[in-house]
Tab-separated table of C-alpha atoms in Angstrom:
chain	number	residue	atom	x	y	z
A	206	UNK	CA	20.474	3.573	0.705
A	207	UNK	CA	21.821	6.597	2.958
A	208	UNK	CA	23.890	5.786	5.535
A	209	UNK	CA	21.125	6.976	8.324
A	210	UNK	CA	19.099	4.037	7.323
A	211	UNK	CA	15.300	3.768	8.836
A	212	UNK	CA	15.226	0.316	6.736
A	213	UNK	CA	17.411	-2.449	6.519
A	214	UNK	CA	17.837	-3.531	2.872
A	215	UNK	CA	15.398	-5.764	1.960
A	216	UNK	CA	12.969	-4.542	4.451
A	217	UNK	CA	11.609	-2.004	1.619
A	218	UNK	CA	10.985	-3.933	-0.523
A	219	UNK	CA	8.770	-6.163	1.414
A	220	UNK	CA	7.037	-3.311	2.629
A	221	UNK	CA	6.199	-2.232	-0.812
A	222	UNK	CA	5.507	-5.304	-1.922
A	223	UNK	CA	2.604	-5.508	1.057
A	224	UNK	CA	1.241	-1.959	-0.009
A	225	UNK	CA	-2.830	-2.062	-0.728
A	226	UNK	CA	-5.594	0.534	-0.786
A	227	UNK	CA	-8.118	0.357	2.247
A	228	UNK	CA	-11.979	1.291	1.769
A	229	UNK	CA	-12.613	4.126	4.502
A	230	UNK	CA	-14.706	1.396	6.511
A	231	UNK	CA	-11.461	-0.140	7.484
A	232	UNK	CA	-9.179	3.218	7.909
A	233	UNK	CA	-7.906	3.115	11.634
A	234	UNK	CA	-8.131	-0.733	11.501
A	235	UNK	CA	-5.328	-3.277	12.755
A	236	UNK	CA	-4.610	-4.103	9.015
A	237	UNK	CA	-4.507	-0.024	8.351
A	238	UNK	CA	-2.495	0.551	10.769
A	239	UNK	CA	0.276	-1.539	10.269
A	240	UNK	CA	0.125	-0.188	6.467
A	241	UNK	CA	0.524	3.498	7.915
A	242	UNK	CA	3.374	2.943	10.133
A	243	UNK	CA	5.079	1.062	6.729
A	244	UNK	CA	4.274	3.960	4.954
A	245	UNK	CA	5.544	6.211	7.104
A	246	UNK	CA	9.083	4.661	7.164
A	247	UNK	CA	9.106	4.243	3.122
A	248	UNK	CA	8.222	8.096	3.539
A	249	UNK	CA	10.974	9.030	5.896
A	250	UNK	CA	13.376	6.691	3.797
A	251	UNK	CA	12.846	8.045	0.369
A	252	UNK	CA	13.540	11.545	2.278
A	253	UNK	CA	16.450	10.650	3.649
A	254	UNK	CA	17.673	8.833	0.270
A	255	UNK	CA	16.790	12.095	-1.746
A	256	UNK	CA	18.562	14.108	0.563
A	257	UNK	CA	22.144	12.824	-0.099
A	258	UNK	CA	21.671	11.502	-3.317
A	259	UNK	CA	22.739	8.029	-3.248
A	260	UNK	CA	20.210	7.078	-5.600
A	261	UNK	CA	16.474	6.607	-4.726
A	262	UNK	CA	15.636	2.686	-3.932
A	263	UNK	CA	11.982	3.643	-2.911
A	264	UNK	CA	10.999	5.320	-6.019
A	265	UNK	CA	12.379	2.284	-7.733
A	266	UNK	CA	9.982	-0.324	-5.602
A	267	UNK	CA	6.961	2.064	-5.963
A	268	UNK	CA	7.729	1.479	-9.944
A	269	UNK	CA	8.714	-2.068	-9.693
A	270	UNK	CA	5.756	-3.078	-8.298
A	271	UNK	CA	3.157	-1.270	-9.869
A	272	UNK	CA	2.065	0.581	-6.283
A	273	UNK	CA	1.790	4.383	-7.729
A	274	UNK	CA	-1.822	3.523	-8.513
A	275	UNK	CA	-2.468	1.598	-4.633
A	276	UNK	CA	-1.141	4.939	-3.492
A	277	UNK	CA	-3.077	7.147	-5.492
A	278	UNK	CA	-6.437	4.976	-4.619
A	279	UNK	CA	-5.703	5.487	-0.824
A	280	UNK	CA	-4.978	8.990	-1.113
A	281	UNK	CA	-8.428	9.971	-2.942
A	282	UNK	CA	-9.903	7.207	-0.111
A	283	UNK	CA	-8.299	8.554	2.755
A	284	UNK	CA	-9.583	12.336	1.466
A	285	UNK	CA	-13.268	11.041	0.858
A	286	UNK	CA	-13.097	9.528	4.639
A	287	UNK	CA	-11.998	13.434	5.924
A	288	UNK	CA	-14.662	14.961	3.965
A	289	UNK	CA	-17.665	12.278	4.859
A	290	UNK	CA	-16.859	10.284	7.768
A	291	UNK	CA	-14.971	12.890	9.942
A	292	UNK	CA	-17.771	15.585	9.891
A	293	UNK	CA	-20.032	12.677	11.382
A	294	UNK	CA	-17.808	11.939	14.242
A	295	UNK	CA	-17.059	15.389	15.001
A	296	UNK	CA	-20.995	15.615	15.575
A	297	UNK	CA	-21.921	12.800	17.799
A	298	UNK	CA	-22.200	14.529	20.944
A	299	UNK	CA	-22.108	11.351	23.005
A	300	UNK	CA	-18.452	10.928	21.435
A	301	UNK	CA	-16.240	12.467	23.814
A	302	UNK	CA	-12.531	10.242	23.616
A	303	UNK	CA	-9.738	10.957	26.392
A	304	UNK	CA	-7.478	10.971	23.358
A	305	UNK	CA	-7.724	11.789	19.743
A	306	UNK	CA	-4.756	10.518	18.318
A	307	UNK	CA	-5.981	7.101	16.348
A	308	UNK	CA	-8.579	9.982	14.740
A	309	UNK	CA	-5.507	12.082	13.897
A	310	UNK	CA	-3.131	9.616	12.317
A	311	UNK	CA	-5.816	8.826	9.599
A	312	UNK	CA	-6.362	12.318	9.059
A	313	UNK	CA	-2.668	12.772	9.007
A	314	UNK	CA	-2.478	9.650	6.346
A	315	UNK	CA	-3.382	12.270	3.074
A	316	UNK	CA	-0.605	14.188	4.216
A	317	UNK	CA	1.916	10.944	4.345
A	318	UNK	CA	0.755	9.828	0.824
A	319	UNK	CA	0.922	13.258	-0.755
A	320	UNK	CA	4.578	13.981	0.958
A	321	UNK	CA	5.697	10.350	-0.393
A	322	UNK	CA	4.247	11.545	-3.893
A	323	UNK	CA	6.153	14.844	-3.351
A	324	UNK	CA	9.021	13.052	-2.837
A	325	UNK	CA	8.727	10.972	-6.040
A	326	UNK	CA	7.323	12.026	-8.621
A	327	UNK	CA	10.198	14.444	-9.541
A	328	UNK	CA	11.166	11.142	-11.480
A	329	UNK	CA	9.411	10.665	-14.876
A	330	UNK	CA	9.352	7.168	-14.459
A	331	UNK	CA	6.551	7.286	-11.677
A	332	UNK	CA	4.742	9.571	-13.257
A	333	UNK	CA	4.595	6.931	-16.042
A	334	UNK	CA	3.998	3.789	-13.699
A	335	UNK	CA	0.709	5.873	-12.337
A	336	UNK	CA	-1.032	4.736	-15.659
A	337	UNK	CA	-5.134	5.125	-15.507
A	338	UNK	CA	-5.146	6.992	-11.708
A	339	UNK	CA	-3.111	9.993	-12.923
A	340	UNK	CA	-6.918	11.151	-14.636
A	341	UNK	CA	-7.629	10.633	-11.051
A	342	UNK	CA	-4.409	12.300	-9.442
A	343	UNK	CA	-4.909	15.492	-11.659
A	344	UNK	CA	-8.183	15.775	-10.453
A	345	UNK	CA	-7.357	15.766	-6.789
A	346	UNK	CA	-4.311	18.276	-7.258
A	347	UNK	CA	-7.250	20.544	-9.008
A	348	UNK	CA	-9.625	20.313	-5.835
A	349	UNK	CA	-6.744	21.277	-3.725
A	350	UNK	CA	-5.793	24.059	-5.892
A	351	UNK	CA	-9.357	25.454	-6.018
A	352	UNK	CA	-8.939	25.236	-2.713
A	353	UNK	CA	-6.086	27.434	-2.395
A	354	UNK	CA	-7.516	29.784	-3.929
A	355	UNK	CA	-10.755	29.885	-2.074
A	356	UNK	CA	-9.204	30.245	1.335
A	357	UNK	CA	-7.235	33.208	-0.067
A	358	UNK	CA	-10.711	34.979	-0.906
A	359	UNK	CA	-12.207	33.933	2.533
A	360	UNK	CA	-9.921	35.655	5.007
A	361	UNK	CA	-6.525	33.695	4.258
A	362	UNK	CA	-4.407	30.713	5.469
A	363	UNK	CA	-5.431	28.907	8.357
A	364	UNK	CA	-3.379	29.712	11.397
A	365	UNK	CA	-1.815	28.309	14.946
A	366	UNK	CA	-3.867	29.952	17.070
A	367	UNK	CA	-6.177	29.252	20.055
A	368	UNK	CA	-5.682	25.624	20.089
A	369	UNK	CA	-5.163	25.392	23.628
A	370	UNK	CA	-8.236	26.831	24.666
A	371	UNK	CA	-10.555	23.927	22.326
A	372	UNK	CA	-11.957	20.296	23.325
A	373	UNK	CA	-10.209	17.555	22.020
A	374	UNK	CA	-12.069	17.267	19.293
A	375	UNK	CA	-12.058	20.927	18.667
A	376	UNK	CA	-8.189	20.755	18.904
A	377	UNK	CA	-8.598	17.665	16.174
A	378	UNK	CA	-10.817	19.740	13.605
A	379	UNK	CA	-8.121	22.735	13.745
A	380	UNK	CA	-5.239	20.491	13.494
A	381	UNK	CA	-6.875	18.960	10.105
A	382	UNK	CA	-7.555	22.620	8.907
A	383	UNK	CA	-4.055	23.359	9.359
A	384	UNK	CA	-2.779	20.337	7.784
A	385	UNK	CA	-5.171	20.681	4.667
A	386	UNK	CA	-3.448	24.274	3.778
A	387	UNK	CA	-0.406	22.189	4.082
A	388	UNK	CA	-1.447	18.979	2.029
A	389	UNK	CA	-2.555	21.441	-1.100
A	390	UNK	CA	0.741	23.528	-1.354
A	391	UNK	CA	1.954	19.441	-1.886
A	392	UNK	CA	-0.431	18.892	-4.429
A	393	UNK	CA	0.555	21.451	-5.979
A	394	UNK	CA	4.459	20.528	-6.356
A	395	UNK	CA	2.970	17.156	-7.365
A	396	UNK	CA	1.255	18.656	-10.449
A	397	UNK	CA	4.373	20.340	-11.149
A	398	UNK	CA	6.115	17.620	-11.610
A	399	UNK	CA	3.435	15.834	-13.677
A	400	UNK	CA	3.267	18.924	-15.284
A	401	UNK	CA	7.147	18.073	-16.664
A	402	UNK	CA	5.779	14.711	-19.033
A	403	UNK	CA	3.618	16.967	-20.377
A	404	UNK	CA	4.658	15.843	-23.612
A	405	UNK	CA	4.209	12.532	-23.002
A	406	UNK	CA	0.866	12.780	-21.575
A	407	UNK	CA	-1.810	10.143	-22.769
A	408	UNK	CA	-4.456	13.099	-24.469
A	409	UNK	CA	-7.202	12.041	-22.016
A	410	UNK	CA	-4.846	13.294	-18.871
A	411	UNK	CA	-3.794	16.330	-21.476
A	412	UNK	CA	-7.072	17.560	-21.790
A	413	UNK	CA	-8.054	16.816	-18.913
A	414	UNK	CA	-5.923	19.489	-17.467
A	415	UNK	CA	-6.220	22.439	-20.208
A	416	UNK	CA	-9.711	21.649	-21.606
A	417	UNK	CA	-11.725	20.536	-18.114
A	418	UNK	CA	-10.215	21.982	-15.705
A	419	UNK	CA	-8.072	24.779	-17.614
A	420	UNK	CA	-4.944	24.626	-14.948
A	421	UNK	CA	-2.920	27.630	-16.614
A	422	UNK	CA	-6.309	29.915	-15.773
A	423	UNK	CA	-6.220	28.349	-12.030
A	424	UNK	CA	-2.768	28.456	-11.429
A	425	UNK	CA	-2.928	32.293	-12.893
A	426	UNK	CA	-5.510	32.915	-10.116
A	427	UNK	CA	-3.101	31.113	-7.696
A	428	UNK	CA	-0.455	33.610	-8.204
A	429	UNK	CA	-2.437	36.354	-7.688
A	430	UNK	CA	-3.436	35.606	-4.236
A	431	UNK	CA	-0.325	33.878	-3.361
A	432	UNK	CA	-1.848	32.410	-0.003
A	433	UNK	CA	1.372	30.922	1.021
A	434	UNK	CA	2.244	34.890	1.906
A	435	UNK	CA	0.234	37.280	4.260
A	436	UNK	CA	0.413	40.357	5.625
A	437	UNK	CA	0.641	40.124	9.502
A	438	UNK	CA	1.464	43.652	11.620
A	439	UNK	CA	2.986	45.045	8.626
A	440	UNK	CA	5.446	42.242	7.773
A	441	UNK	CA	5.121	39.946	5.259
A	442	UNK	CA	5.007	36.091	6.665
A	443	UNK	CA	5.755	33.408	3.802
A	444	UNK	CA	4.947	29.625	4.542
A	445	UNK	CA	7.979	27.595	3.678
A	446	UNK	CA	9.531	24.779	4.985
A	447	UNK	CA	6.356	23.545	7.137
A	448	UNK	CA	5.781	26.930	9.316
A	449	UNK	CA	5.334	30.706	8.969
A	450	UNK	CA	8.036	32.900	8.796
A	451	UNK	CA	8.639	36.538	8.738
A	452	UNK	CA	10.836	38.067	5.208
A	453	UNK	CA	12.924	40.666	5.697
A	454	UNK	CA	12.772	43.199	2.962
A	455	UNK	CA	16.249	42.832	1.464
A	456	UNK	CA	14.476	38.725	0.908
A	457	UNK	CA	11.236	39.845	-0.328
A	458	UNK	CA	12.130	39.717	-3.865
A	459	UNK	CA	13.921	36.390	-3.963
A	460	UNK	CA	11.567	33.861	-5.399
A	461	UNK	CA	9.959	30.994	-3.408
A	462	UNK	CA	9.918	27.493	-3.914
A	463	UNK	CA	6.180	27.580	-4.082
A	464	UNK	CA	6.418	30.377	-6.146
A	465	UNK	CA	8.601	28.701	-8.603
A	466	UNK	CA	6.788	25.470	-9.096
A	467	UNK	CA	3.562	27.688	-10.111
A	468	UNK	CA	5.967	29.224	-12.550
A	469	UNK	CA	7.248	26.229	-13.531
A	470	UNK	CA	4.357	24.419	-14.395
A	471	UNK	CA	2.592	27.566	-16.418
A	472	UNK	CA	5.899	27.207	-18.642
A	473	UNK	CA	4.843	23.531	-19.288
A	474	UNK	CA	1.156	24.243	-20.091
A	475	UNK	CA	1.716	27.170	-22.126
A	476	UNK	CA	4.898	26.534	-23.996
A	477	UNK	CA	5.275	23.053	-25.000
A	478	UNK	CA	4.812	21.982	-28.117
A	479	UNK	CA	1.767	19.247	-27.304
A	480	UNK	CA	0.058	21.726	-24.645
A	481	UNK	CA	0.093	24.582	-27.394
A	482	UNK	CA	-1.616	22.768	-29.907
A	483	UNK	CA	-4.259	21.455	-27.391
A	484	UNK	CA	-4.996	24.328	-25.545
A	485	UNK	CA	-8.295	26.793	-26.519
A	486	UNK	CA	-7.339	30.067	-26.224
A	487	UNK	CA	-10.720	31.863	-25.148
A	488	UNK	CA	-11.123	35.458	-25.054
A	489	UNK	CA	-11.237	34.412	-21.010
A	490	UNK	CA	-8.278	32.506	-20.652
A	491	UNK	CA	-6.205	35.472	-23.206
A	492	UNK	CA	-7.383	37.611	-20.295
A	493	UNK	CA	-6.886	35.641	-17.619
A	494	UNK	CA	-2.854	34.777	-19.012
A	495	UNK	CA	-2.098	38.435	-20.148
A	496	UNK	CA	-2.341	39.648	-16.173
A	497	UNK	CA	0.988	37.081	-16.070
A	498	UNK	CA	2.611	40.370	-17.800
A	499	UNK	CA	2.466	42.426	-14.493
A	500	UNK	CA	4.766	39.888	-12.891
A	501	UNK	CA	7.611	39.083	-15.196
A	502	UNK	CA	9.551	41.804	-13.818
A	503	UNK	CA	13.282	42.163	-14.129
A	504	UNK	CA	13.837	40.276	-11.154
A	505	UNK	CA	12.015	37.789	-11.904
A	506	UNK	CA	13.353	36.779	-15.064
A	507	UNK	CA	17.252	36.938	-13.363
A	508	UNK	CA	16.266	33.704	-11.570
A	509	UNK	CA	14.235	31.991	-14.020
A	510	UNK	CA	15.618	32.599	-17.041
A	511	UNK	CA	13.316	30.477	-19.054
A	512	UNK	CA	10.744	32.837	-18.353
A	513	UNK	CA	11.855	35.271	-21.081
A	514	UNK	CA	10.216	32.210	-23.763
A	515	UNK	CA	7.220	33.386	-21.503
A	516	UNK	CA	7.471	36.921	-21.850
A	517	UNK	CA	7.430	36.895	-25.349
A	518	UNK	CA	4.459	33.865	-25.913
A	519	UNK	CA	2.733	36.626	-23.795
A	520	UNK	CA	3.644	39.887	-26.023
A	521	UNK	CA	2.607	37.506	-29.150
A	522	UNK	CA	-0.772	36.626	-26.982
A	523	UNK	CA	-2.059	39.772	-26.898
A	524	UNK	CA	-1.649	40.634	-31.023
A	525	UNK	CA	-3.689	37.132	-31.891
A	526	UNK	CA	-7.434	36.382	-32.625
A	527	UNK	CA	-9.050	34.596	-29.529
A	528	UNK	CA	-10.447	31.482	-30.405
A	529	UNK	CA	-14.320	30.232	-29.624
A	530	UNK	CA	-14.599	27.443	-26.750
A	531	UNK	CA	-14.086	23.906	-28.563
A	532	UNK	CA	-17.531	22.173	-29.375
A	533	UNK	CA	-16.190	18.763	-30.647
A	534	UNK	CA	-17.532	15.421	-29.666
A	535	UNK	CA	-14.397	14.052	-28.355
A	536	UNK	CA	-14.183	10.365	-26.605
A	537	UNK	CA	-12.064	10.111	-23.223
A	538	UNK	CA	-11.151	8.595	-20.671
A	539	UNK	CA	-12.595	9.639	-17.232
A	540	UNK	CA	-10.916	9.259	-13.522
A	541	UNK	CA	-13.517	6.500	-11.924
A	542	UNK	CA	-12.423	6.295	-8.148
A	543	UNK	CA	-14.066	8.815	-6.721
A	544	UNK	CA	-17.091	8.435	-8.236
A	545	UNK	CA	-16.674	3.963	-7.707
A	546	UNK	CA	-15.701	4.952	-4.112
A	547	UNK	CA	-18.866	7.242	-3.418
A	548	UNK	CA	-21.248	4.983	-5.404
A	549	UNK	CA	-20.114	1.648	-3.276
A	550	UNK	CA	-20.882	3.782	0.417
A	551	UNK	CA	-23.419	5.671	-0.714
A	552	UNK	CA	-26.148	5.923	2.330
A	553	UNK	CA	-23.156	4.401	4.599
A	554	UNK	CA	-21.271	7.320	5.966
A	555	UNK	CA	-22.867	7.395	9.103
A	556	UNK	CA	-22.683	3.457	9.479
A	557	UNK	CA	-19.088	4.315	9.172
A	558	UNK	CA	-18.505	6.625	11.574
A	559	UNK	CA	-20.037	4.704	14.405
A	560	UNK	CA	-18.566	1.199	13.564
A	561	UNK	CA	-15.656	3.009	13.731
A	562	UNK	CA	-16.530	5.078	16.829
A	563	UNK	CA	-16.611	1.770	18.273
A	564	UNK	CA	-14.195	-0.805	17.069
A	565	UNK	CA	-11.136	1.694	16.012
A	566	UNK	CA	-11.253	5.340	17.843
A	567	UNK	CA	-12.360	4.277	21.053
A	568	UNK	CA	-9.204	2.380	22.562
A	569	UNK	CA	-8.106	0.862	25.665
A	570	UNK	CA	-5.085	1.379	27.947
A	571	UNK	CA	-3.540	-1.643	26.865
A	572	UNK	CA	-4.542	-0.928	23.283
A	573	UNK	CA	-2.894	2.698	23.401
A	574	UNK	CA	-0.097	1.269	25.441
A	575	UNK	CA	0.475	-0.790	22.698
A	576	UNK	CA	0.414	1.719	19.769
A	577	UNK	CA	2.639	3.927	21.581
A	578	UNK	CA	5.214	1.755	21.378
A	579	UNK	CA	4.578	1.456	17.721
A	580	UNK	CA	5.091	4.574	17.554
A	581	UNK	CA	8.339	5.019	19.294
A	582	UNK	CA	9.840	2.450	16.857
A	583	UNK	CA	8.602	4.282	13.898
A	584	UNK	CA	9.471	7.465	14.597
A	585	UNK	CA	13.210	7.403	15.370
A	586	UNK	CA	14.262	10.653	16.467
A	587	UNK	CA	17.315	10.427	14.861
A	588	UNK	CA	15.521	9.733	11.421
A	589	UNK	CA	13.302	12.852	12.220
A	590	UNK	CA	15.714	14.968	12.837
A	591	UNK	CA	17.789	14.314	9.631
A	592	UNK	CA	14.636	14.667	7.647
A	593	UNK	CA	13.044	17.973	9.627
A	594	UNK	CA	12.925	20.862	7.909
A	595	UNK	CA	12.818	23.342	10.521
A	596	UNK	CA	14.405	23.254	14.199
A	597	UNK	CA	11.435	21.765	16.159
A	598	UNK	CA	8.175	23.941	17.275
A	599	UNK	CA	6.576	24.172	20.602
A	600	UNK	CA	3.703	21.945	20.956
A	601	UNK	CA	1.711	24.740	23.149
A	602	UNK	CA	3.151	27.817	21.563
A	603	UNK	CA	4.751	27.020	18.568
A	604	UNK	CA	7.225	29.091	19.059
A	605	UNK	CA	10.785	27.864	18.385
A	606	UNK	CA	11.776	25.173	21.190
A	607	UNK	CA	14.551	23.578	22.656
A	608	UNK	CA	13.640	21.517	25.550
A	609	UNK	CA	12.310	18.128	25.123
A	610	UNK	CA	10.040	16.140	27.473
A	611	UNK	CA	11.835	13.923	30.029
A	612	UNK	CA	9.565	11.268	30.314
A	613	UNK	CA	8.715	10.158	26.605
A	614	UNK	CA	11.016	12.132	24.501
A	615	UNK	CA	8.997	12.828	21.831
A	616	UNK	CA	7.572	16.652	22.515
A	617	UNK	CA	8.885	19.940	22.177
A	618	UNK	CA	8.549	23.301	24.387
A	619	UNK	CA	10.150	26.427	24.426
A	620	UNK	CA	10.097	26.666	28.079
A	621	UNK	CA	8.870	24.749	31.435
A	622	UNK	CA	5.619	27.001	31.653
A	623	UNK	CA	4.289	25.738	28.341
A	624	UNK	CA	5.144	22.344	29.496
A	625	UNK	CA	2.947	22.432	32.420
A	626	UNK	CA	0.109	23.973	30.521
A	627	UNK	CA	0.127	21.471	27.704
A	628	UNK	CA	0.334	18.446	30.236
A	629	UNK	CA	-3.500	17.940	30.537
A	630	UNK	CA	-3.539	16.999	26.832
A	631	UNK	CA	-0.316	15.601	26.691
A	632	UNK	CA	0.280	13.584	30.346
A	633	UNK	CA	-1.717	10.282	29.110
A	634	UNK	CA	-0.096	9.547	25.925
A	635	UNK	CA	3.576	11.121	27.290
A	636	UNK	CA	2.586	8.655	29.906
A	637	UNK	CA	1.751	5.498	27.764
A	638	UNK	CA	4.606	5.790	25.002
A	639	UNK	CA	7.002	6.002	28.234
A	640	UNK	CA	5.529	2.659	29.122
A	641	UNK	CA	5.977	1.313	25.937
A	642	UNK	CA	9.461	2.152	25.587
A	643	UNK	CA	10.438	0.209	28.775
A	644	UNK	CA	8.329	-2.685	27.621
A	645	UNK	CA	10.633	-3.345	24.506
């Protein structure tokens, strides 16, 4: 491993060994808990060990011991819980907590599973080891795709503004908007990279992708609206590196990252050799691919230089005969845990939501003291600040901030007037975590 280690060696490895998938009538549990915290440092290590190379030990466990599938489960469980059980809680009006945050770190779970994913899956080897529940991972990468692309239509990205004038659970509903625009643009390096074994594919997962869902027509649609840019007082904003930030014009031809993986995966639906025999080409989707023309500029092609294999599939596209859609009877394979998921709480949601209104999300002061100084030992803030993309944000502002708080160490402001405003919300946990740091 890297030599800023969050794990010792060994410890891994036990804590992949330990991974399992949790039904969302147990997420916020004891048992789930733990299981997040692990995850979190197998996330924050398999950054760290990407970042300088040294070979990837994580990525290796995840494979060894079969856990791409456990991870995939509790991803597609964890986003069933957000979309079922969190809409009930957010209702009950006689559910007013003094703090939020065992809510938030299960809504924040998708985004540790998908950023672990992220961080993996640029190896072809876990893409491999993800057997049956890549059906399913494909079809969670589309929803947040066609998501994407429906917030683009509906007045754009969400944005970091007006939290501090909200409830808590207010506060709680924007944070999880926010961190859904975030969790797609991850799915959507995550299908990139499955994107890559395209050729290796089992043809269940291939059609899956071009005939079901037909990704290169989605994608398409995805660089059109582009909602990781936006027009904001005249200057363009692009979302990279977890925030917003403002291009200057001499930039605003460089290609993104984001950018680049839609690119990048288009190339791998459209040009390789299995894709290209598989894939209808409708009189919609030669319509739909041909507006792909406007964009290979010049430009463009200087930094991906594959593209020009693009250009000219493209200039050959638009001389052939379209085809009719496919009417075969063809036999596959289907994803099954959503659907096994949805069929086994059917008529339980709102069970859910209070059991867990009452045994999980409404803690004591011993019980928060507790977690806090969970917390503190999982998040090292040495370990976060090697693996941060961005200098730290102001947790009233979020402008760019400098000043930490005394007490607990843990937030950010840009200056002592924002501090004092954001103390209401953040005094009783600031207060607790300081506790449980003397306590160790």
């Amino acid at each position: 491993m890297s030599d800023l280690e969050l794990l010792q060696p060994g410890e891994a490895e036990v804590l992949v060994k330990h991974l399992r998938s949790f039904p969302p009538l147990e997420m916020g549990s004891e048992g789930w808990n733990q299981q997040h915290e692990n995850l979190e440092k197998l996330n924050m290590q398999a950054i760290l060990d990407a970042t300088v190379s040294q070979g990837e030990p994580i990525q290796e466990l995840l494979v060894t011991y079969g856990k791409i599938p456990t991870l995939v489960e509790d991803l597609i469980a964890v986003e069933m819980w957000k979309q079922k059980v969190f809409p009930v809680l957010c209702k009950l009006e006689d559910f007013k907590p003094l703090n939020t945050f065992p809510i938030y770190m299960v809504i924040h779970h998708e985004a540790s599973i998908i950023n672990l994913l992220e961080t993996v899956f640029f190896h072809k080897e876990v893409c491999e080891s993800a057997n049956d529940t890549l059906l399913d991972l494909v079809d969670y990468c589309h929803r947040k795709l066609t998501l994407l692309v429906a917030q683009s239509g509906h007045g754009g990205p969400p944005k970091e503004k007006g939290l501090q004038d909200c409830t808590p659970m207010q506060e709680l509903q924007k944070q999880a908007e926010l961190m859904e625009f975030e969790i797609s643009l991850k799915a959507l390096s995550v299908l990139r990279y499955i994107t890559d074994c395209v050729d290796s594919l089992s043809l269940s997962t291939l059609s899956r992708m071009l005939s079901t869902h037909n990704l290169p027509c989605l994608l398409v649609e995805l660089l059109e609206h582009s909602p990781w840019k936006w027009q904001e007082g005249g200057k363009l904003q692009q979302f990279e590196g977890g925030r917003w930030h403002t291009v200057s014009p001499l930039e605003q031809q460089k290609l993104s990252k984001l950018e680049g993986q839609v690119w990048i995966a288009l190339y791998n639906l459209l040009l390789s050799p299995e894709a290209r025999t598989r894939y209808c080409l409708t009189s919609f989707a030669k319509g739909q691919l041909l507006k792909l023309r406007a964009f290979l500029t010049d430009t463009l092609l200087d930094q991906l230089p594959n593209l020009a294999d693009m250009k000219g599939f493209l200039a050959h596209l638009a001389l052939v005969e379209t085809q009719p859609p496919m009417k075969d009877l063809v036999l596959e394979q289907i994803p099954e845990i959503w659907q096994r998921l949805e069929q086994e709480n059917k008529g339980k949601w709102q069970a859910i939501a209070k059991h867990q209104l009452q045994h999980m999300f409404s803690p004591s002061d011993q019980d928060l003291r507790l977690q806090a100084q969970r917390w503190a030992e999982t998040y090292r803030l040495d370990v976060l600040e090697a693996v941060a993309p961005e200098r730290p944000r102001c947790a009233y502002c979020s402008a760019e901030a400098s000043k930490r708080c005394s007490r607990c160490q843990k937030e950010w402001y840009c200056c002592r007037e924002c501090q004092v405003k954001h103390w209401e919300k953040h005094g009783k946990i600031c207060i607790l975590a300081a506790q449980g740091d003397r306590a160790k």
